């Protein structure tokens, strides 16, 4: 890999251990994937923030970096943590909060923005064709496919290193040649709800491995539908990008794959592990974190109603969106539901709250909850989730 | 068991360094998050053929890593607790292990046929050149 003089000095440790270790991460990964140089990035988004998913292992490393007084060189945002400031903090053991705060302090000291969201793209629009170093697979797929930005699927440590150096190796999704579709997916029947988009993503994620599909047959998907599709693709497989605009690219010579309606209905059945009929302990909406328009939609349905006794109803979003949606938030919380920021059901300890069955409109959550939350799942569209959560 | 002569395998150097230690060979991929206990250096992944072994101060040989990128931090935690392997030898380097070896400063090479190394053999690693020497070849 070619390094500039300045990069070489950092690599050789002339600017200290922390910068050196970050530069080494980028250079070694670049060598591994055939990059010839480092390129500047517009922003970094770092995953591996929740103490629940991280455990103890990274705390020392993060503290070492932070105490070396390293600062982020670009706008750097953080993925969700394990607790929210108001509600879950009070309901979960104090030592969990303390360890979580240790992690957050290190990130804060390094200059990371305290966004704690998996949807950094709602906070600041990314520029089209800009190069990013984002971790969090759902945001990576969304950035590449919907926003037209360019990012590899970074891991927590490599996104962190990119934030400190302000650069990323020029390889993979940063090369135009690697962003072209290499399989044509024909969806026989267009998905009709967000859970059908999610189920399509889970189904395709498992069969496509790391291919880039051109998906044909979607009918006027909303940005939220595409968010569900991308989140599911990212969690069930290694897909980093999809194309979905009919006229976008030539399809001649592409391998073809057909999705039948039964593939989607069967996937929905597989993703619902709870025995039917069963009552959820938690109805959870906001994976990935809710957009302003999703919050508005929920507010308009729940306003003036009350949620059932013995049921939790969480609407998860970012601090940023909650702040912008104050009026809607008030309407939602008046029903007894909670608008929770900074975290979500998957990265907090729902099992410690006694939650055994989670109802959600997110295929990604339904995919992860049986293992990460030790919970059964019911995958259903938003309307049905709201109907279940609300009193008659 | 008889001992035969020395064998040299040439791969690719990933993280610089050199050492001489006993090999511990897993035929299966390792996810450091979940498979290795950072507090003891013991292998806790029950599906691994080296389950129950300790990786500390060994030359740890396995095909490649898999699983969460938090695994990189587990290697750092092992090093900080002085429980890290002396070196890592892979068939195919992957980002989780490469980043882990970088931040934990563990010499690492790849493009080595793991099948030609046996647990208990004394090996010498030169990760500058990407070489592993099996000093005492075991044959059962």
Short mmCIF file of C-alpha atoms in Angstrom, two decimals:
data_model
loop_
_atom_site.label_atom_id
_atom_site.label_comp_id
_atom_site.label_asym_id
_atom_site.label_seq_id
_atom_site.Cartn_x
_atom_site.Cartn_y
_atom_site.Cartn_z
CA UNK A 1 0.00 0.00 0.00
CA UNK A 2 1.25 3.48 -0.82
CA UNK A 3 1.42 5.79 2.21
CA UNK A 4 2.05 9.52 2.19
CA UNK A 5 4.96 10.82 4.25
CA UNK A 6 2.56 11.93 6.97
CA UNK A 7 0.80 8.56 7.01
CA UNK A 8 4.14 6.82 7.22
CA UNK A 9 5.18 8.90 10.21
CA UNK A 10 1.97 7.92 11.97
CA UNK A 11 2.51 4.26 11.01
CA UNK A 12 6.01 4.36 12.47
CA UNK A 13 4.74 5.70 15.76
CA UNK A 14 6.12 9.23 15.51
CA UNK A 15 2.76 10.64 16.56
CA UNK A 16 2.21 8.24 19.43
CA UNK A 17 0.86 4.78 20.14
CA UNK A 18 -2.84 5.45 19.69
CA UNK A 19 -2.57 6.98 16.22
CA UNK A 20 -0.08 4.28 15.28
CA UNK A 21 -2.37 1.43 16.27
CA UNK A 22 -5.29 3.03 14.38
CA UNK A 23 -3.13 3.56 11.28
CA UNK A 24 -1.88 -0.03 11.50
CA UNK A 25 -5.46 -1.33 11.60
CA UNK A 26 -6.30 0.58 8.41
CA UNK A 27 -3.09 -0.34 6.59
CA UNK A 28 -3.25 -4.04 7.49
CA UNK A 29 -6.89 -4.24 6.41
CA UNK A 30 -6.06 -2.30 3.25
CA UNK A 31 -3.25 -4.76 2.45
CA UNK A 32 -5.59 -7.66 3.10
CA UNK A 33 -8.20 -6.37 0.66
CA UNK A 34 -5.86 -5.02 -1.99
CA UNK A 35 -6.16 -1.28 -1.35
CA UNK A 36 -3.45 0.86 -2.89
CA UNK A 37 -3.96 3.89 -0.67
CA UNK A 38 -6.04 5.51 2.04
CA UNK A 39 -8.82 7.94 1.09
CA UNK A 40 -10.39 10.72 3.21
CA UNK A 41 -13.85 10.03 4.60
CA UNK A 42 -16.83 12.32 5.22
CA UNK A 43 -17.86 10.61 8.43
CA UNK A 44 -17.40 7.51 10.56
CA UNK A 45 -20.12 5.60 12.37
CA UNK A 46 -18.97 3.26 15.11
CA UNK A 47 -20.74 0.14 16.34
CA UNK A 48 -19.85 -1.77 19.47
CA UNK A 49 -21.14 0.74 22.00
CA UNK A 50 -23.63 -1.33 24.01
CA UNK A 51 -22.15 -2.97 27.11
CA UNK A 52 -24.61 -5.81 26.60
CA UNK A 53 -23.13 -6.80 23.25
CA UNK A 54 -19.52 -5.76 24.03
CA UNK A 55 -19.00 -7.16 27.49
CA UNK A 56 -15.78 -6.35 29.32
CA UNK A 57 -13.26 -7.02 26.55
CA UNK A 58 -13.12 -3.62 24.80
CA UNK A 59 -13.26 -1.39 27.88
CA UNK A 60 -9.49 -1.44 28.41
CA UNK A 61 -8.71 -0.75 24.77
CA UNK A 62 -11.14 2.14 24.57
CA UNK A 63 -9.77 3.60 27.80
CA UNK A 64 -6.20 3.29 26.50
CA UNK A 65 -7.09 5.15 23.30
CA UNK A 66 -9.03 7.82 25.17
CA UNK A 67 -6.30 8.43 27.72
CA UNK A 68 -3.79 8.87 24.89
CA UNK A 69 -5.85 11.97 24.13
CA UNK A 70 -6.69 10.96 20.61
CA UNK A 71 -9.54 12.82 18.96
CA UNK A 72 -11.73 11.99 15.99
CA UNK A 73 -10.63 13.67 12.78
CA UNK A 74 -14.08 13.61 11.14
CA UNK A 75 -17.70 13.70 12.21
CA UNK A 76 -18.04 10.46 14.14
CA UNK A 77 -21.33 9.07 15.39
CA UNK A 78 -22.11 6.21 17.76
CA UNK A 79 -24.43 3.23 17.48
CA UNK A 80 -27.03 2.52 20.22
CA UNK A 81 -25.87 1.74 23.75
CA UNK A 82 -27.59 -0.56 26.23
CA UNK A 83 -29.60 1.95 28.26
CA UNK A 84 -31.73 5.05 27.79
CA UNK A 85 -31.39 8.09 30.06
CA UNK A 86 -34.87 7.94 31.57
CA UNK A 87 -36.61 4.64 31.63
CA UNK A 88 -34.34 1.58 31.44
CA UNK A 89 -31.66 3.07 33.68
CA UNK A 90 -34.08 2.89 36.55
CA UNK A 91 -35.24 -0.63 35.81
CA UNK A 92 -31.89 -2.38 35.35
CA UNK A 93 -29.07 -3.15 37.85
CA UNK A 94 -26.78 -0.26 38.70
CA UNK A 95 -23.51 -2.06 37.92
CA UNK A 96 -24.63 -2.47 34.30
CA UNK A 97 -25.13 1.27 34.06
CA UNK A 98 -21.70 1.93 35.56
CA UNK A 99 -19.87 -0.28 33.06
CA UNK A 100 -21.91 1.21 30.21
CA UNK A 101 -20.93 4.70 31.37
CA UNK A 102 -17.24 3.68 31.41
CA UNK A 103 -17.55 2.85 27.71
CA UNK A 104 -19.42 6.05 26.88
CA UNK A 105 -16.89 8.23 28.73
CA UNK A 106 -14.06 6.86 26.58
CA UNK A 107 -15.94 7.56 23.36
CA UNK A 108 -16.92 11.01 24.57
CA UNK A 109 -13.34 11.85 25.46
CA UNK A 110 -12.30 10.96 21.92
CA UNK A 111 -14.82 13.43 20.53
CA UNK A 112 -17.53 11.06 19.33
CA UNK A 113 -20.99 12.57 19.07
CA UNK A 114 -23.39 11.08 21.57
CA UNK A 115 -25.89 10.03 18.94
CA UNK A 116 -26.50 6.42 20.08
CA UNK A 117 -28.51 5.58 17.02
CA UNK A 118 -28.37 3.05 14.19
CA UNK A 119 -29.83 5.68 11.84
CA UNK A 120 -27.13 8.40 11.74
CA UNK A 121 -28.49 9.37 8.32
CA UNK A 122 -31.53 10.99 9.98
CA UNK A 123 -29.23 13.38 11.85
CA UNK A 124 -27.19 14.63 8.96
CA UNK A 125 -27.68 13.90 5.31
CA UNK A 126 -24.74 12.23 3.66
CA UNK A 127 -23.50 13.62 0.40
CA UNK A 128 -24.08 11.51 -2.65
CA UNK A 129 -20.94 9.62 -3.72
CA UNK A 130 -19.12 10.61 -0.52
CA UNK A 131 -16.83 8.04 1.07
CA UNK A 132 -17.73 6.94 4.61
CA UNK A 133 -16.48 4.42 7.13
CA UNK A 134 -19.60 3.10 8.76
CA UNK A 135 -20.17 0.07 10.89
CA UNK A 136 -23.74 -1.09 11.70
CA UNK A 137 -24.83 -3.23 8.79
CA UNK A 138 -28.31 -1.70 8.43
CA UNK A 139 -26.86 1.78 8.04
CA UNK A 140 -24.19 0.50 5.64
CA UNK A 141 -26.76 -1.09 3.32
CA UNK A 142 -28.99 2.00 3.54
CA UNK A 143 -26.09 4.38 2.82
CA UNK A 144 -24.89 2.42 -0.21
CA UNK A 145 -28.30 1.57 -1.64
CA UNK A 146 -30.64 4.44 -0.79
CA UNK A 147 -28.40 7.43 0.01
CA UNK A 148 -25.84 6.77 -2.73
CA UNK A 149 -22.90 7.14 -0.34
CA UNK A 150 -19.97 4.70 -0.46
CA UNK A 151 -18.96 2.61 2.52
CA UNK A 152 -17.64 -0.82 3.33
CA UNK A 153 -19.25 -2.77 6.13
CA UNK A 154 -16.79 -1.77 8.83
CA UNK A 155 -16.41 -3.58 12.11
CA UNK A 156 -16.46 -1.66 15.39
CA UNK A 157 -12.64 -1.37 15.66
CA UNK A 158 -12.00 -0.48 12.01
CA UNK A 159 -14.65 2.28 12.04
CA UNK A 160 -13.06 3.58 15.25
CA UNK A 161 -9.62 3.61 13.62
CA UNK A 162 -11.06 5.41 10.58
CA UNK A 163 -12.63 8.04 12.85
CA UNK A 164 -9.29 8.73 14.56
CA UNK A 165 -7.29 8.85 11.31
CA UNK A 166 -10.06 10.39 9.16
CA UNK A 167 -9.36 7.94 6.34
CA UNK A 168 -10.23 4.46 5.14
CA UNK A 169 -8.53 1.99 2.78
CA UNK A 170 -9.59 2.46 -0.85
CA UNK A 171 -11.02 -0.98 -1.54
CA UNK A 172 -14.28 -2.94 -1.72
CA UNK A 173 -17.35 -0.71 -1.89
CA UNK A 174 -15.17 2.39 -2.43
CA UNK A 175 -14.44 1.15 -5.97
CA UNK A 176 -17.13 1.79 -8.60
CA UNK A 177 -16.42 -1.56 -10.23
CA UNK A 178 -17.40 -3.39 -7.03
CA UNK A 179 -20.76 -1.61 -6.72
CA UNK A 180 -22.38 -3.03 -9.83
CA UNK A 181 -25.12 -5.63 -9.43
CA UNK A 182 -24.00 -9.20 -10.01
CA UNK A 183 -27.34 -10.95 -9.66
CA UNK A 184 -30.83 -10.11 -10.89
CA UNK A 185 -33.52 -10.85 -8.32
CA UNK A 186 -37.05 -10.92 -9.69
CA UNK A 187 -39.67 -10.57 -6.96
CA UNK A 188 -42.84 -12.15 -8.37
CA UNK A 189 -45.21 -10.33 -6.03
CA UNK A 190 -44.29 -6.90 -4.67
CA UNK A 191 -44.06 -6.79 -0.85
CA UNK A 192 -47.10 -5.06 0.66
CA UNK A 193 -45.94 -4.14 4.16
CA UNK A 194 -42.75 -3.37 6.03
CA UNK A 195 -42.63 -6.94 7.38
CA UNK A 196 -42.80 -8.33 3.86
CA UNK A 197 -39.88 -6.06 2.91
CA UNK A 198 -38.04 -7.28 5.99
CA UNK A 199 -38.81 -10.93 5.29
CA UNK A 200 -37.61 -10.48 1.70
CA UNK A 201 -34.34 -9.16 3.14
CA UNK A 202 -33.89 -12.08 5.53
CA UNK A 203 -34.67 -14.59 2.78
CA UNK A 204 -32.30 -12.96 0.28
CA UNK A 205 -29.58 -12.36 2.88
CA UNK A 206 -29.33 -16.09 3.43
CA UNK A 207 -29.11 -17.03 -0.24
CA UNK A 208 -27.09 -14.13 -1.70
CA UNK A 209 -24.04 -14.27 0.60
CA UNK A 210 -22.09 -11.12 -0.33
CA UNK A 211 -23.57 -10.60 -3.80
CA UNK A 212 -25.03 -7.27 -4.90
CA UNK A 213 -28.57 -7.81 -6.17
CA UNK A 214 -30.59 -5.74 -8.59
CA UNK A 215 -34.05 -6.33 -7.15
CA UNK A 216 -36.88 -6.01 -9.64
CA UNK A 217 -40.59 -6.09 -8.88
CA UNK A 218 -40.80 -3.71 -5.90
CA UNK A 219 -43.70 -1.26 -6.22
CA UNK A 220 -43.05 2.29 -4.99
CA UNK A 221 -41.22 1.32 -1.82
CA UNK A 222 -41.06 4.02 0.86
CA UNK A 223 -37.73 4.96 2.41
CA UNK A 224 -38.86 3.06 5.52
CA UNK A 225 -39.62 -0.07 3.46
CA UNK A 226 -36.11 0.09 2.01
CA UNK A 227 -34.71 0.59 5.52
CA UNK A 228 -36.42 -2.64 6.62
CA UNK A 229 -35.19 -4.48 3.52
CA UNK A 230 -31.61 -3.31 4.03
CA UNK A 231 -31.54 -4.02 7.75
CA UNK A 232 -32.71 -7.56 7.13
CA UNK A 233 -30.27 -8.11 4.25
CA UNK A 234 -27.43 -6.95 6.49
CA UNK A 235 -28.37 -9.10 9.46
CA UNK A 236 -29.05 -12.38 7.66
CA UNK A 237 -26.13 -12.17 5.25
CA UNK A 238 -23.13 -10.22 4.08
CA UNK A 239 -24.94 -8.12 1.47
CA UNK A 240 -23.58 -4.54 1.55
CA UNK A 241 -25.74 -3.01 -1.13
CA UNK A 242 -28.77 -3.56 -3.33
CA UNK A 243 -30.09 -1.83 -6.43
CA UNK A 244 -33.84 -1.42 -6.82
CA UNK A 245 -34.54 1.15 -9.52
CA UNK A 246 -35.95 -0.57 -12.57
CA UNK A 247 -34.06 1.39 -15.19
CA UNK A 248 -30.86 1.68 -13.26
CA UNK A 249 -28.56 -0.80 -14.90
CA UNK A 250 -28.22 -3.24 -17.71
CA UNK A 251 -29.33 -6.70 -16.72
CA UNK A 252 -27.94 -8.70 -19.62
CA UNK A 253 -25.69 -11.53 -18.63
CA UNK A 254 -26.60 -11.36 -14.95
CA UNK A 255 -27.31 -14.51 -12.99
CA UNK A 256 -31.07 -14.66 -12.27
CA UNK A 257 -32.92 -15.56 -9.11
CA UNK A 258 -36.68 -15.55 -8.54
CA UNK A 259 -38.44 -14.88 -5.25
CA UNK A 260 -41.85 -16.55 -5.07
CA UNK A 261 -44.59 -15.24 -2.77
CA UNK A 262 -44.29 -18.38 -0.64
CA UNK A 263 -40.61 -17.58 0.09
CA UNK A 264 -41.78 -14.42 1.85
CA UNK A 265 -44.76 -15.92 3.69
CA UNK A 266 -42.65 -18.87 4.86
CA UNK A 267 -39.91 -16.51 6.08
CA UNK A 268 -42.47 -14.55 8.11
CA UNK A 269 -43.66 -17.79 9.71
CA UNK A 270 -40.06 -18.81 10.51
CA UNK A 271 -39.34 -15.40 12.06
CA UNK A 272 -42.32 -15.70 14.41
CA UNK A 273 -41.14 -18.20 16.98
CA UNK A 274 -43.88 -17.64 19.58
CA UNK A 275 -46.66 -20.18 19.63
CA UNK A 276 -49.79 -18.71 18.16
CA UNK A 277 -51.86 -17.25 19.66
CA UNK A 278 -49.71 -15.76 22.40
CA UNK A 279 -49.60 -12.41 24.13
CA UNK A 280 -46.39 -10.39 23.91
CA UNK A 281 -44.76 -8.88 27.02
CA UNK A 282 -43.25 -6.21 24.82
CA UNK A 283 -44.42 -4.56 21.63
CA UNK A 284 -41.36 -2.97 20.05
CA UNK A 285 -41.24 -0.63 17.09
CA UNK A 286 -38.06 1.15 16.01
CA UNK A 287 -35.55 -1.31 14.58
CA UNK A 288 -33.83 0.41 12.88
CA UNK A 289 -34.63 3.56 14.88
CA UNK A 290 -37.87 5.30 13.86
CA UNK A 291 -37.91 8.17 11.39
CA UNK A 292 -39.96 11.28 12.03
CA UNK A 293 -42.68 10.02 9.72
CA UNK A 294 -42.90 6.68 11.54
CA UNK A 295 -43.26 8.52 14.87
CA UNK A 296 -46.01 10.68 13.35
CA UNK A 297 -47.85 7.62 12.05
CA UNK A 298 -47.75 5.96 15.48
CA UNK A 299 -48.83 9.16 17.26
CA UNK A 300 -51.84 9.54 15.02
CA UNK A 301 -53.07 6.02 15.80
CA UNK A 302 -52.42 5.94 19.55
CA UNK A 303 -53.55 9.48 20.37
CA UNK A 304 -56.43 9.41 22.85
CA UNK A 305 -56.05 5.67 23.49
CA UNK A 306 -54.40 3.68 26.27
CA UNK A 307 -52.10 0.70 26.07
CA UNK A 308 -53.13 -2.53 27.74
CA UNK A 309 -52.13 -3.42 31.28
CA UNK A 310 -49.17 -5.79 31.67
CA UNK A 311 -47.71 -4.90 28.32
CA UNK A 312 -44.72 -2.73 27.48
CA UNK A 313 -44.85 -0.69 24.29
CA UNK A 314 -41.53 0.80 23.19
CA UNK A 315 -41.02 3.17 20.30
CA UNK A 316 -37.25 3.47 19.84
CA UNK A 317 -35.56 6.34 18.06
CA UNK A 318 -32.63 8.74 18.29
CA UNK A 319 -32.39 11.74 20.64
CA UNK A 320 -32.35 13.87 17.54
CA UNK A 321 -35.68 12.62 16.17
CA UNK A 322 -37.32 12.60 19.61
CA UNK A 323 -36.40 16.25 20.01
CA UNK A 324 -37.82 17.13 16.61
CA UNK A 325 -40.99 15.10 17.22
CA UNK A 326 -41.90 16.55 20.63
CA UNK A 327 -45.61 16.99 19.86
CA UNK A 328 -45.96 13.43 18.58
CA UNK A 329 -43.90 12.06 21.46
CA UNK A 330 -46.31 13.66 23.90
CA UNK A 331 -49.26 12.01 22.15
CA UNK A 332 -47.55 8.60 22.18
CA UNK A 333 -46.48 8.78 25.82
CA UNK A 334 -49.94 9.90 26.94
CA UNK A 335 -51.10 6.41 25.94
CA UNK A 336 -48.65 4.77 28.35
CA UNK A 337 -46.19 3.83 25.60
CA UNK A 338 -42.53 4.85 25.97
CA UNK A 339 -40.54 6.71 23.36
CA UNK A 340 -37.08 5.41 24.17
CA UNK A 341 -33.86 6.93 22.82
CA UNK A 342 -30.23 5.78 22.69
CA UNK A 343 -30.99 2.07 22.72
CA UNK A 344 -33.39 -0.59 21.46
CA UNK A 345 -34.83 -3.95 22.49
CA UNK A 346 -32.01 -5.92 20.86
CA UNK A 347 -29.09 -4.17 22.60
CA UNK A 348 -30.62 -3.89 26.07
CA UNK A 349 -31.36 -6.63 28.60
CA UNK A 350 -35.02 -7.40 27.89
CA UNK A 351 -34.55 -10.80 29.56
CA UNK A 352 -33.60 -9.10 32.84
CA UNK A 353 -36.90 -7.19 32.62
CA UNK A 354 -38.78 -10.48 32.45
CA UNK A 355 -39.70 -10.08 28.78
CA UNK A 356 -40.21 -13.48 27.18
CA UNK A 357 -42.20 -12.65 24.05
CA UNK A 358 -41.48 -9.68 21.78
CA UNK A 359 -43.88 -8.48 19.10
CA UNK A 360 -42.24 -6.32 16.45
CA UNK A 361 -42.60 -5.03 12.91
CA UNK A 362 -38.86 -5.49 12.35
CA UNK A 363 -37.62 -8.64 10.64
CA UNK A 364 -34.11 -7.84 11.89
CA UNK A 365 -35.28 -7.87 15.51
CA UNK A 366 -37.27 -11.04 14.92
CA UNK A 367 -34.11 -12.59 13.45
CA UNK A 368 -31.90 -11.66 16.44
CA UNK A 369 -34.25 -11.74 19.45
CA UNK A 370 -34.35 -15.54 19.96
CA UNK A 371 -30.56 -15.59 20.52
CA UNK A 372 -29.71 -12.06 21.70
CA UNK A 373 -32.78 -11.58 23.91
CA UNK A 374 -33.67 -15.20 24.67
CA UNK A 375 -37.20 -14.22 23.65
CA UNK A 376 -39.88 -15.62 21.39
CA UNK A 377 -41.00 -13.38 18.57
CA UNK A 378 -44.14 -12.31 16.78
CA UNK A 379 -43.47 -10.50 13.50
CA UNK A 380 -46.42 -8.34 12.47
CA UNK A 381 -47.02 -5.05 10.62
CA UNK A 382 -47.21 -1.79 12.59
CA UNK A 383 -51.02 -1.67 12.46
CA UNK A 384 -51.24 -5.08 14.08
CA UNK A 385 -48.57 -4.22 16.65
CA UNK A 386 -50.56 -1.13 17.64
CA UNK A 387 -53.81 -3.09 17.80
CA UNK A 388 -52.21 -5.60 20.14
CA UNK A 389 -50.69 -2.93 22.36
CA UNK A 390 -53.79 -0.75 22.67
CA UNK A 391 -56.92 -1.28 24.71
CA UNK A 392 -60.08 -1.83 22.66
CA UNK B 1 5.76 -41.64 18.21
CA UNK B 2 8.95 -40.72 16.41
CA UNK B 3 10.51 -37.39 15.70
CA UNK B 4 11.59 -36.43 12.23
CA UNK B 5 13.43 -33.42 10.88
CA UNK B 6 12.64 -29.78 10.64
CA UNK B 7 10.02 -28.47 8.20
CA UNK B 8 9.62 -24.90 6.94
CA UNK B 9 6.30 -23.53 5.63
CA UNK B 10 6.13 -20.24 3.80
CA UNK B 11 3.05 -18.02 4.06
CA UNK B 12 2.42 -14.30 4.31
CA UNK B 13 3.44 -12.04 7.16
CA UNK B 14 0.51 -10.01 8.54
CA UNK B 15 1.65 -8.57 11.88
CA UNK B 16 5.40 -8.34 12.43
CA UNK B 17 7.25 -10.23 15.14
CA UNK B 18 8.92 -13.54 15.89
CA UNK B 19 8.78 -16.22 18.56
CA UNK B 20 9.34 -19.87 19.39
CA UNK B 21 6.64 -21.83 21.21
CA UNK B 22 4.41 -24.88 21.26
CA UNK B 23 1.67 -25.11 18.62
CA UNK B 24 -2.01 -25.43 19.51
CA UNK B 25 -4.04 -26.36 16.45
CA UNK B 26 -7.79 -25.96 16.02
CA UNK B 27 -9.19 -27.51 12.87
CA UNK B 28 -12.24 -25.26 13.19
CA UNK B 29 -12.61 -21.46 12.82
CA UNK B 30 -12.53 -19.50 16.08
CA UNK B 31 -14.81 -16.69 17.20
CA UNK B 32 -12.81 -14.97 19.94
CA UNK B 33 -16.04 -13.52 21.31
CA UNK B 34 -17.63 -16.57 22.85
CA UNK B 35 -14.97 -19.20 22.13
CA UNK B 36 -12.14 -17.83 24.32
CA UNK B 37 -12.38 -16.63 27.91
CA UNK B 38 -10.37 -13.37 28.15
CA UNK B 39 -9.99 -13.83 31.93
CA UNK B 40 -8.29 -17.26 31.76
CA UNK B 41 -7.11 -17.80 28.18
CA UNK B 42 -9.09 -21.04 28.13
CA UNK B 43 -11.02 -22.28 25.10
CA UNK B 44 -14.68 -22.26 26.12
CA UNK B 45 -16.27 -22.85 22.70
CA UNK B 46 -17.72 -26.33 23.11
CA UNK B 47 -17.83 -27.07 19.39
CA UNK B 48 -14.05 -26.64 19.08
CA UNK B 49 -11.71 -29.63 19.09
CA UNK B 50 -9.36 -27.70 21.41
CA UNK B 51 -12.13 -27.10 23.98
CA UNK B 52 -10.69 -26.80 27.50
CA UNK B 53 -7.13 -26.04 26.29
CA UNK B 54 -5.33 -22.83 27.21
CA UNK B 55 -4.11 -20.61 24.35
CA UNK B 56 -1.72 -18.58 26.52
CA UNK B 57 1.86 -18.49 25.19
CA UNK B 58 1.03 -20.97 22.42
CA UNK B 59 1.33 -20.50 18.68
CA UNK B 60 -2.38 -20.65 17.97
CA UNK B 61 -3.13 -22.19 14.57
CA UNK B 62 -6.65 -22.19 13.11
CA UNK B 63 -8.18 -21.85 9.64
CA UNK B 64 -9.64 -18.34 10.12
CA UNK B 65 -11.73 -16.23 12.44
CA UNK B 66 -15.45 -15.65 12.30
CA UNK B 67 -18.22 -13.92 14.24
CA UNK B 68 -18.46 -10.54 15.92
CA UNK B 69 -15.84 -7.84 15.44
CA UNK B 70 -15.83 -7.57 19.25
CA UNK B 71 -13.53 -10.59 18.90
CA UNK B 72 -10.69 -8.17 18.05
CA UNK B 73 -11.07 -6.56 21.47
CA UNK B 74 -10.97 -9.99 23.14
CA UNK B 75 -7.44 -10.44 21.76
CA UNK B 76 -6.47 -7.08 23.24
CA UNK B 77 -7.97 -8.05 26.61
CA UNK B 78 -6.03 -11.34 26.54
CA UNK B 79 -2.78 -9.47 25.86
CA UNK B 80 -3.47 -6.99 28.63
CA UNK B 81 -4.12 -9.89 31.04
CA UNK B 82 -0.88 -11.54 29.82
CA UNK B 83 -2.90 -14.48 28.52
CA UNK B 84 -2.45 -13.96 24.79
CA UNK B 85 -1.04 -16.52 22.38
CA UNK B 86 2.60 -15.97 21.34
CA UNK B 87 1.61 -15.92 17.67
CA UNK B 88 -1.32 -16.59 15.36
CA UNK B 89 -1.17 -18.77 12.25
CA UNK B 90 -4.16 -18.82 9.88
CA UNK B 91 -5.01 -20.35 6.55
CA UNK B 92 -6.88 -17.19 5.53
CA UNK B 93 -6.59 -13.96 7.50
CA UNK B 94 -9.90 -12.20 8.16
CA UNK B 95 -10.54 -8.68 9.48
CA UNK B 96 -11.51 -9.66 13.03
CA UNK B 97 -8.28 -11.57 13.69
CA UNK B 98 -6.05 -9.11 11.80
CA UNK B 99 -7.38 -6.14 13.78
CA UNK B 100 -7.12 -8.14 17.02
CA UNK B 101 -3.51 -9.11 16.30
CA UNK B 102 -2.64 -5.48 15.45
CA UNK B 103 -4.10 -3.96 18.61
CA UNK B 104 -2.78 -6.77 20.82
CA UNK B 105 0.60 -6.74 19.05
CA UNK B 106 0.64 -10.48 18.38
CA UNK B 107 2.81 -11.72 15.47
CA UNK B 108 0.58 -13.21 12.79
CA UNK B 109 1.02 -15.04 9.50
CA UNK B 110 -1.46 -16.58 7.08
CA UNK B 111 -1.60 -18.69 3.90
CA UNK B 112 -0.32 -21.68 5.86
CA UNK B 113 -1.79 -25.17 5.59
CA UNK B 114 -2.90 -25.71 9.20
CA UNK B 115 -3.22 -29.45 8.55
CA UNK B 116 0.55 -29.79 8.39
CA UNK B 117 1.02 -28.55 11.97
CA UNK B 118 0.15 -30.69 15.00
CA UNK B 119 -0.68 -29.63 18.55
CA UNK B 120 2.37 -29.98 20.79
CA UNK B 121 4.97 -29.43 18.10
CA UNK B 122 7.56 -26.77 18.82
CA UNK B 123 7.43 -24.13 16.10
CA UNK B 124 9.35 -20.99 15.28
CA UNK B 125 7.52 -18.03 13.74
CA UNK B 126 9.10 -15.31 11.68
CA UNK B 127 6.21 -13.01 10.85
CA UNK B 128 8.51 -10.51 9.11
CA UNK B 129 9.06 -13.11 6.41
CA UNK B 130 5.82 -15.03 6.84
CA UNK B 131 7.59 -18.25 7.80
CA UNK B 132 6.78 -21.01 10.27
CA UNK B 133 9.42 -23.63 11.07
CA UNK B 134 8.32 -26.87 12.69
CA UNK B 135 11.40 -27.70 14.75
CA UNK B 136 10.35 -31.12 15.97
CA UNK B 137 7.91 -32.87 13.71
CA UNK B 138 5.65 -35.30 15.53
CA UNK B 139 4.44 -38.36 13.75
CA UNK B 140 1.94 -40.65 15.39
#
